[in-house]
Amino acid sequence: WDLASRKCLANLEGAHSKKVSGLTFANDGVTFYSCSTDGTVKSWQAYPSSSSDDEDMATRHGPMTTYRAANAGSFQSIDHHRSDNLFVTASDSAVDVWSPERSSPILSFDDLWGSADTANHVRYNPAERGLIAHTSADRGFGLFDVRSQSALHKVVLSMRANALEWNPMEPMNIAVASEDYNAYTFDMRKLDRPTMIYKGHISAVMALSWSPTGREFVTASYDKTLRIFPHRAGKARDTYHLQRMQRIFTVNYSADNNYIISGSDDTNLRLWRAQASQSVGKQATAREESALRYRQTLIRKYKHMPEVKRINTSRKLPKFIKSQTALQTVQKVSRQRKKDNEFKNSKPGTVSFPVERNKVVVKKVE
């Protein structure tokens, strides 16, 4: 696709026999890889030359090479290394590291801390060359070290982790999208509790993506909304939704930090502005930029005043989202009232109030 013209440049029909579960570009910006639940990984050329029009290829774009792993089953996710010519895949049985020059994995992590569950998401760390993070169907996510060829740490959450992404500017931090309607950020040096909880969705968070600046990230949810969270705040600064948009399963930031691309269950890709009030298509004059900075300064200065805070944070939401949010609030108040009554009518020291962050991680596996 070409975002500027909103046109489809190429349609690779029959690329895989089953669902395409992952795509990633190589470092050269020309080669990209696709993985599928049919058990294959294929490499393609985004800009084929006239010499690449070979009769042996299904399309002008490829596939150039097909990769298969023994007992891999179906591939669920793929990611390419930032600097080295390597890519990593997550499958039913293992997390595999591949070299484009070889038809089989050069390294395979098949013993996922004694768990036989599917690895459903995998990502390379943007700074540590040999560090890989993955999520699995047993509600856990773990870290691998390629240099020592060993599994480092794994934590099991209270509910399943659907996706994870490393912060590009603070690569020790990792964001996790969870089935419990929340997103979490963890410090890889201390995985026993999250550093922040991001709330607001009323259904499972299916995907997330960091902005290139690392100061905020966007989440895609089963409740048919996108939410943009500042890194240091647990509440979304903006919520995007449409009447016809269905459940959202993938989301990504553009490299210039100006746009967000989402893919939903209604078979559509949508392009959103990262800043909803930002003008597009014309260059702002110096006077307009000065006025915009002045308004933003006023908002930051008076954002704690009740009226300014209400205007600045309020967003129009669908009736279904409002009703479910109100229901969740009532349920939370009821649970808190029950806990208070239990505390009042029990012996001192028998009832405790655990911190919410301590309840996210069930156990840590070395």
Short mmCIF file of C-alpha atoms in Angstrom, two decimals:
data_model
loop_
_atom_site.label_atom_id
_atom_site.label_comp_id
_atom_site.label_asym_id
_atom_site.label_seq_id
_atom_site.Cartn_x
_atom_site.Cartn_y
_atom_site.Cartn_z
CA TRP A 1 0.00 0.00 0.00
CA ASP A 2 0.97 3.63 -0.64
CA LEU A 3 -0.30 5.74 2.29
CA ALA A 4 -0.06 9.04 0.43
CA SER A 5 -2.27 7.97 -2.49
CA ARG A 6 -4.24 5.32 -0.54
CA LYS A 7 -3.69 2.89 -3.39
CA CYS A 8 -2.82 -0.78 -3.37
CA LEU A 9 0.49 -1.16 -5.24
CA ALA A 10 0.55 -4.96 -5.33
CA ASN A 11 -1.74 -7.82 -4.35
CA LEU A 12 0.12 -11.09 -3.74
CA GLU A 13 -2.69 -13.58 -4.18
CA GLY A 14 -2.03 -17.11 -3.01
CA ALA A 15 1.04 -16.10 -1.01
CA HIS A 16 0.15 -18.68 1.64
CA SER A 17 -2.40 -21.47 1.80
CA LYS A 18 -3.64 -20.32 5.25
CA LYS A 19 -3.83 -17.15 7.35
CA VAL A 20 -0.86 -14.76 7.18
CA SER A 21 -0.04 -14.23 10.86
CA GLY A 22 2.94 -11.86 10.61
CA LEU A 23 4.90 -9.47 8.38
CA THR A 24 8.22 -7.73 8.89
CA PHE A 25 10.66 -5.75 6.74
CA ALA A 26 14.37 -6.44 6.59
CA ASN A 27 16.96 -3.72 7.25
CA ASP A 28 17.40 -2.92 3.55
CA GLY A 29 13.79 -1.70 3.26
CA VAL A 30 13.28 -3.86 0.16
CA THR A 31 12.98 -7.43 1.41
CA PHE A 32 10.13 -8.41 3.69
CA TYR A 33 9.12 -11.70 5.28
CA SER A 34 5.71 -13.23 5.88
CA CYS A 35 4.81 -16.09 8.20
CA SER A 36 1.64 -18.14 8.15
CA THR A 37 -0.29 -20.77 10.02
CA ASP A 38 0.45 -23.10 7.11
CA GLY A 39 3.91 -23.66 8.65
CA THR A 40 6.00 -21.62 6.18
CA VAL A 41 7.97 -18.37 6.17
CA LYS A 42 8.54 -16.67 2.81
CA SER A 43 10.70 -13.77 1.67
CA TRP A 44 9.51 -11.19 -0.87
CA GLN A 45 10.77 -8.15 -2.76
CA ALA A 46 8.78 -4.95 -2.25
CA TYR A 47 10.28 -3.30 -5.37
CA PRO A 48 11.02 -6.04 -7.91
CA SER A 49 13.30 -5.32 -10.82
CA SER A 50 12.61 -6.47 -14.36
CA SER A 51 15.18 -9.26 -13.96
CA SER A 52 13.22 -10.72 -11.04
CA ASP A 53 10.30 -11.66 -13.26
CA ASP A 54 11.04 -15.37 -13.16
CA GLU A 55 8.70 -18.08 -14.34
CA ASP A 56 9.44 -20.14 -11.21
CA MET A 57 7.97 -17.43 -8.96
CA ALA A 58 4.29 -17.16 -8.23
CA THR A 59 4.42 -13.33 -8.54
CA ARG A 60 6.89 -10.63 -9.64
CA HIS A 61 7.57 -10.01 -5.95
CA GLY A 62 8.44 -13.60 -5.12
CA PRO A 63 8.54 -15.63 -3.03
CA MET A 64 12.32 -15.51 -3.22
CA THR A 65 12.82 -18.19 -0.56
CA THR A 66 10.59 -20.46 1.50
CA TYR A 67 11.59 -21.53 5.02
CA ARG A 68 10.24 -24.46 6.97
CA ALA A 69 11.07 -25.84 10.40
CA ALA A 70 10.63 -29.42 11.53
CA ASN A 71 7.71 -29.84 13.93
CA ALA A 72 7.04 -26.10 13.87
CA GLY A 73 3.32 -26.47 13.26
CA SER A 74 1.97 -22.99 12.53
CA PHE A 75 3.90 -19.72 12.79
CA GLN A 76 2.21 -17.02 14.87
CA SER A 77 4.60 -14.04 14.76
CA ILE A 78 7.80 -12.78 13.13
CA ASP A 79 10.27 -9.95 13.73
CA HIS A 80 13.54 -8.82 12.13
CA HIS A 81 16.72 -7.78 13.91
CA ARG A 82 17.47 -4.06 13.93
CA SER A 83 21.07 -4.35 12.65
CA ASP A 84 21.91 -7.99 11.88
CA ASN A 85 20.55 -9.97 8.97
CA LEU A 86 18.48 -12.27 11.21
CA PHE A 87 14.81 -12.78 11.95
CA VAL A 88 12.95 -14.60 14.71
CA THR A 89 9.65 -16.50 14.61
CA ALA A 90 7.18 -17.78 17.21
CA SER A 91 5.43 -21.05 16.48
CA ASP A 92 3.40 -23.81 18.12
CA SER A 93 6.49 -25.53 19.47
CA ALA A 94 9.40 -23.08 19.73
CA VAL A 95 10.94 -19.65 19.27
CA ASP A 96 13.34 -19.92 16.30
CA VAL A 97 16.13 -17.63 15.10
CA TRP A 98 16.75 -17.71 11.34
CA SER A 99 19.39 -16.58 8.88
CA PRO A 100 18.18 -15.82 5.33
CA GLU A 101 21.06 -17.89 3.96
CA ARG A 102 19.87 -21.08 5.65
CA SER A 103 16.67 -23.04 5.16
CA SER A 104 16.49 -24.20 8.79
CA PRO A 105 16.74 -22.28 12.08
CA ILE A 106 20.23 -21.50 13.36
CA LEU A 107 18.93 -21.49 16.93
CA SER A 108 15.76 -22.90 18.45
CA PHE A 109 14.32 -22.41 21.94
CA ASP A 110 11.97 -25.38 22.16
CA ASP A 111 11.95 -25.87 25.93
CA LEU A 112 9.89 -22.85 27.01
CA TRP A 113 10.46 -23.32 30.75
CA GLY A 114 8.82 -26.72 30.60
CA SER A 115 5.69 -25.39 28.88
CA ALA A 116 4.35 -26.86 25.67
CA ASP A 117 2.00 -23.96 24.95
CA THR A 118 2.11 -21.91 21.76
CA ALA A 119 4.40 -18.88 21.54
CA ASN A 120 2.10 -16.31 19.96
CA HIS A 121 4.19 -13.10 19.83
CA VAL A 122 7.92 -12.35 19.60
CA ARG A 123 10.02 -9.16 19.43
CA TYR A 124 13.75 -8.28 19.27
CA ASN A 125 15.07 -5.73 21.75
CA PRO A 126 16.05 -2.54 19.85
CA ALA A 127 19.28 -2.03 21.84
CA GLU A 128 20.46 -5.40 23.17
CA ARG A 129 21.50 -7.33 20.07
CA GLY A 130 20.82 -10.77 21.49
CA LEU A 131 17.72 -10.21 23.61
CA ILE A 132 14.31 -11.57 22.54
CA ALA A 133 10.94 -11.31 24.30
CA HIS A 134 7.94 -13.52 23.62
CA THR A 135 4.43 -14.17 24.89
CA SER A 136 2.85 -17.60 25.16
CA ALA A 137 -0.61 -19.10 25.52
CA ASP A 138 0.04 -20.11 29.14
CA ARG A 139 -0.43 -16.45 30.23
CA GLY A 140 3.30 -15.83 30.38
CA PHE A 141 5.96 -13.78 28.66
CA GLY A 142 9.67 -14.48 28.78
CA LEU A 143 13.14 -13.30 27.74
CA PHE A 144 15.78 -15.18 25.74
CA ASP A 145 19.49 -14.49 25.31
CA VAL A 146 20.74 -15.50 21.87
CA ARG A 147 24.42 -15.04 22.79
CA SER A 148 24.32 -17.57 25.64
CA GLN A 149 21.60 -19.59 23.87
CA SER A 150 19.56 -19.74 27.05
CA ALA A 151 16.19 -18.72 28.46
CA LEU A 152 16.55 -15.95 31.06
CA HIS A 153 13.30 -15.15 32.88
CA LYS A 154 9.62 -15.77 32.52
CA VAL A 155 6.62 -14.39 34.41
CA VAL A 156 3.10 -15.78 34.42
CA LEU A 157 0.37 -13.13 34.51
CA SER A 158 -3.12 -13.37 35.95
CA MET A 159 -4.52 -13.43 32.40
CA ARG A 160 -3.08 -14.06 28.96
CA ALA A 161 -0.73 -11.58 27.28
CA ASN A 162 -1.76 -11.00 23.65
CA ALA A 163 1.14 -8.83 22.46
CA LEU A 164 4.25 -7.00 23.62
CA GLU A 165 6.47 -4.21 22.31
CA TRP A 166 9.81 -2.75 23.46
CA ASN A 167 10.07 0.99 24.07
CA PRO A 168 12.34 2.25 21.25
CA MET A 169 13.84 5.06 23.37
CA GLU A 170 13.98 3.24 26.72
CA PRO A 171 14.68 -0.34 25.63
CA MET A 172 14.69 -1.66 29.19
CA ASN A 173 10.91 -1.06 29.30
CA ILE A 174 8.39 -3.34 27.63
CA ALA A 175 4.64 -2.86 27.16
CA VAL A 176 2.26 -5.83 27.34
CA ALA A 177 -1.34 -6.05 26.07
CA SER A 178 -3.46 -8.27 28.29
CA GLU A 179 -6.78 -10.11 28.21
CA ASP A 180 -7.84 -8.43 31.49
CA TYR A 181 -8.73 -5.19 29.61
CA ASN A 182 -5.47 -3.47 30.70
CA ALA A 183 -2.03 -2.77 29.32
CA TYR A 184 1.11 -2.93 31.44
CA THR A 185 4.69 -1.72 31.26
CA PHE A 186 7.47 -3.77 32.83
CA ASP A 187 11.12 -3.07 33.55
CA MET A 188 13.05 -6.10 32.29
CA ARG A 189 15.38 -5.78 35.29
CA LYS A 190 12.46 -6.37 37.67
CA LEU A 191 9.65 -8.42 36.22
CA ASP A 192 7.86 -9.33 39.44
CA ARG A 193 5.51 -6.32 39.18
CA PRO A 194 4.55 -3.81 36.44
CA THR A 195 5.80 -0.25 36.59
CA MET A 196 2.46 1.14 35.36
CA ILE A 197 -1.11 -0.05 34.68
CA TYR A 198 -3.03 1.52 31.79
CA LYS A 199 -6.82 1.33 32.12
CA GLY A 200 -9.82 2.38 30.08
CA HIS A 201 -10.71 -0.48 27.73
CA ILE A 202 -13.79 -2.57 28.44
CA SER A 203 -12.57 -5.64 26.59
CA ALA A 204 -9.33 -7.48 25.84
CA VAL A 205 -6.38 -5.46 24.51
CA MET A 206 -5.30 -7.26 21.33
CA ALA A 207 -2.31 -5.21 20.12
CA LEU A 208 -0.20 -2.17 20.88
CA SER A 209 2.54 -0.09 19.31
CA TRP A 210 5.01 2.49 20.66
CA SER A 211 5.45 5.85 19.00
CA PRO A 212 8.97 6.40 17.56
CA THR A 213 9.58 8.97 20.32
CA GLY A 214 8.89 6.39 23.03
CA ARG A 215 6.74 8.88 24.96
CA GLU A 216 3.39 7.22 24.29
CA PHE A 217 1.83 4.10 22.78
CA VAL A 218 -1.45 3.15 21.15
CA THR A 219 -3.57 0.12 22.08
CA ALA A 220 -6.10 -1.75 19.95
CA SER A 221 -8.92 -3.54 21.70
CA TYR A 222 -11.75 -6.01 21.21
CA ASP A 223 -14.12 -3.19 22.27
CA LYS A 224 -13.64 -1.56 18.82
CA THR A 225 -11.61 1.43 20.08
CA LEU A 226 -8.05 2.74 19.90
CA ARG A 227 -6.57 4.49 22.91
CA ILE A 228 -3.37 6.54 23.10
CA PHE A 229 -1.61 6.39 26.47
CA PRO A 230 1.24 8.67 27.60
CA HIS A 231 4.12 6.59 28.94
CA ARG A 232 3.93 8.17 32.42
CA ALA A 233 0.13 8.24 32.79
CA GLY A 234 -2.31 5.40 33.29
CA LYS A 235 -5.22 7.14 31.55
CA ALA A 236 -5.59 7.57 27.79
CA ARG A 237 -5.16 11.06 26.38
CA ASP A 238 -7.35 10.24 23.37
CA THR A 239 -9.79 7.58 22.17
CA TYR A 240 -10.57 6.82 18.51
CA HIS A 241 -13.70 4.98 17.39
CA LEU A 242 -16.09 4.76 14.44
CA GLN A 243 -19.62 3.48 14.12
CA ARG A 244 -18.76 0.88 11.48
CA MET A 245 -15.35 -0.14 12.80
CA GLN A 246 -15.32 -3.61 14.31
CA ARG A 247 -12.90 -5.36 16.66
CA ILE A 248 -9.31 -4.21 16.14
CA PHE A 249 -6.56 -6.81 15.98
CA THR A 250 -3.49 -4.88 14.82
CA VAL A 251 -2.12 -1.35 15.10
CA ASN A 252 1.10 0.46 14.27
CA TYR A 253 2.66 3.93 14.31
CA SER A 254 4.11 5.50 11.19
CA ALA A 255 7.84 6.20 11.26
CA ASP A 256 7.29 9.99 11.29
CA ASN A 257 5.14 9.81 14.44
CA ASN A 258 2.24 11.59 12.70
CA TYR A 259 -0.09 8.72 11.86
CA ILE A 260 -1.51 5.49 13.26
CA ILE A 261 -2.56 2.54 11.09
CA SER A 262 -5.15 0.09 12.42
CA GLY A 263 -6.56 -3.14 11.05
CA SER A 264 -9.98 -4.32 12.18
CA ASP A 265 -12.34 -7.27 11.81
CA ASP A 266 -14.33 -5.51 9.07
CA THR A 267 -11.41 -6.16 6.63
CA ASN A 268 -10.37 -2.48 6.53
CA LEU A 269 -7.16 -0.61 7.21
CA ARG A 270 -7.65 2.87 8.68
CA LEU A 271 -5.24 5.79 8.89
CA TRP A 272 -5.54 8.09 11.93
CA ARG A 273 -3.75 11.24 12.97
CA ALA A 274 -1.64 10.73 16.07
CA GLN A 275 -2.68 14.23 17.16
CA ALA A 276 -6.37 14.56 16.35
CA SER A 277 -6.26 18.39 16.16
CA GLN A 278 -3.19 18.52 13.96
CA SER A 279 -3.78 20.00 10.51
CA VAL A 280 -2.74 17.94 7.51
CA GLY A 281 -1.98 19.04 3.98
CA LYS A 282 -0.67 22.57 4.58
CA GLN A 283 2.35 24.15 6.18
CA ALA A 284 1.53 26.23 9.24
CA THR A 285 2.84 29.78 9.31
CA ALA A 286 5.09 31.05 12.08
CA ARG A 287 2.18 32.98 13.57
CA GLU A 288 -0.03 29.88 13.63
CA GLU A 289 2.70 27.79 15.26
CA SER A 290 3.25 30.48 17.89
CA ALA A 291 -0.48 30.62 18.67
CA LEU A 292 -0.62 26.81 18.92
CA ARG A 293 2.30 26.70 21.35
CA TYR A 294 0.67 29.44 23.41
CA ARG A 295 -2.61 27.50 23.67
CA GLN A 296 -0.76 24.32 24.64
CA THR A 297 1.15 26.22 27.32
CA LEU A 298 -2.10 27.55 28.76
CA ILE A 299 -3.55 24.03 28.89
CA ARG A 300 -0.48 22.68 30.71
CA LYS A 301 -0.54 25.60 33.15
CA TYR A 302 -4.22 25.31 34.11
CA LYS A 303 -4.81 21.60 33.48
CA HIS A 304 -5.43 20.91 37.19
CA MET A 305 -8.35 23.33 37.41
CA PRO A 306 -11.64 21.34 37.41
CA GLU A 307 -13.27 23.02 34.41
CA VAL A 308 -10.12 22.97 32.28
CA LYS A 309 -9.45 19.35 33.24
CA ARG A 310 -13.01 18.34 32.33
CA ILE A 311 -12.83 20.02 28.90
CA ASN A 312 -9.32 18.74 28.17
CA THR A 313 -9.92 15.10 29.12
CA SER A 314 -13.55 14.48 28.17
CA ARG A 315 -14.16 12.49 24.99
CA LYS A 316 -17.34 11.43 23.24
CA LEU A 317 -17.70 7.67 23.45
CA PRO A 318 -20.27 5.18 22.12
CA LYS A 319 -23.21 4.42 24.36
CA PHE A 320 -22.06 0.82 24.77
CA ILE A 321 -18.63 1.93 26.03
CA LYS A 322 -20.20 4.36 28.51
CA SER A 323 -22.64 1.80 29.89
CA GLN A 324 -19.99 -0.89 30.30
CA THR A 325 -17.60 1.58 31.94
CA ALA A 326 -20.32 2.61 34.39
CA LEU A 327 -21.04 -1.07 35.13
CA GLN A 328 -17.36 -1.77 35.81
CA THR A 329 -17.23 1.24 38.15
CA VAL A 330 -20.22 -0.06 40.11
CA GLN A 331 -18.62 -3.51 40.36
CA LYS A 332 -15.34 -2.02 41.56
CA VAL A 333 -17.09 0.06 44.24
CA SER A 334 -19.03 -3.02 45.35
CA ARG A 335 -15.86 -5.10 45.69
CA GLN A 336 -14.17 -2.32 47.65
CA ARG A 337 -17.18 -1.98 49.96
CA LYS A 338 -17.19 -5.73 50.56
CA LYS A 339 -13.48 -5.63 51.37
CA ASP A 340 -14.00 -2.74 53.82
CA ASN A 341 -16.81 -4.58 55.59
CA GLU A 342 -14.67 -7.69 55.82
CA PHE A 343 -11.86 -5.64 57.33
CA LYS A 344 -14.15 -4.01 59.90
CA ASN A 345 -15.60 -7.32 61.08
CA SER A 346 -12.40 -9.36 61.25
CA LYS A 347 -9.58 -9.69 63.73
CA PRO A 348 -6.76 -7.16 63.31
CA GLY A 349 -4.11 -8.42 60.91
CA THR A 350 -6.23 -11.13 59.30
CA VAL A 351 -7.38 -9.05 56.31
CA SER A 352 -4.90 -7.25 54.08
CA PHE A 353 -5.26 -4.87 51.16
CA PRO A 354 -2.79 -6.01 48.47
CA VAL A 355 -1.43 -3.42 46.07
CA GLU A 356 -3.01 -3.81 42.64
CA ARG A 357 0.34 -4.01 40.86
CA ASN A 358 1.32 -6.97 43.02
CA LYS A 359 -1.70 -8.96 41.79
CA VAL A 360 -0.75 -8.82 38.09
CA VAL A 361 2.14 -11.34 38.20
CA VAL A 362 1.17 -14.76 39.50
CA LYS A 363 4.66 -16.23 39.59
CA LYS A 364 8.17 -15.76 38.22
CA VAL A 365 10.03 -18.63 36.57
CA GLU A 366 13.81 -18.62 36.27
#
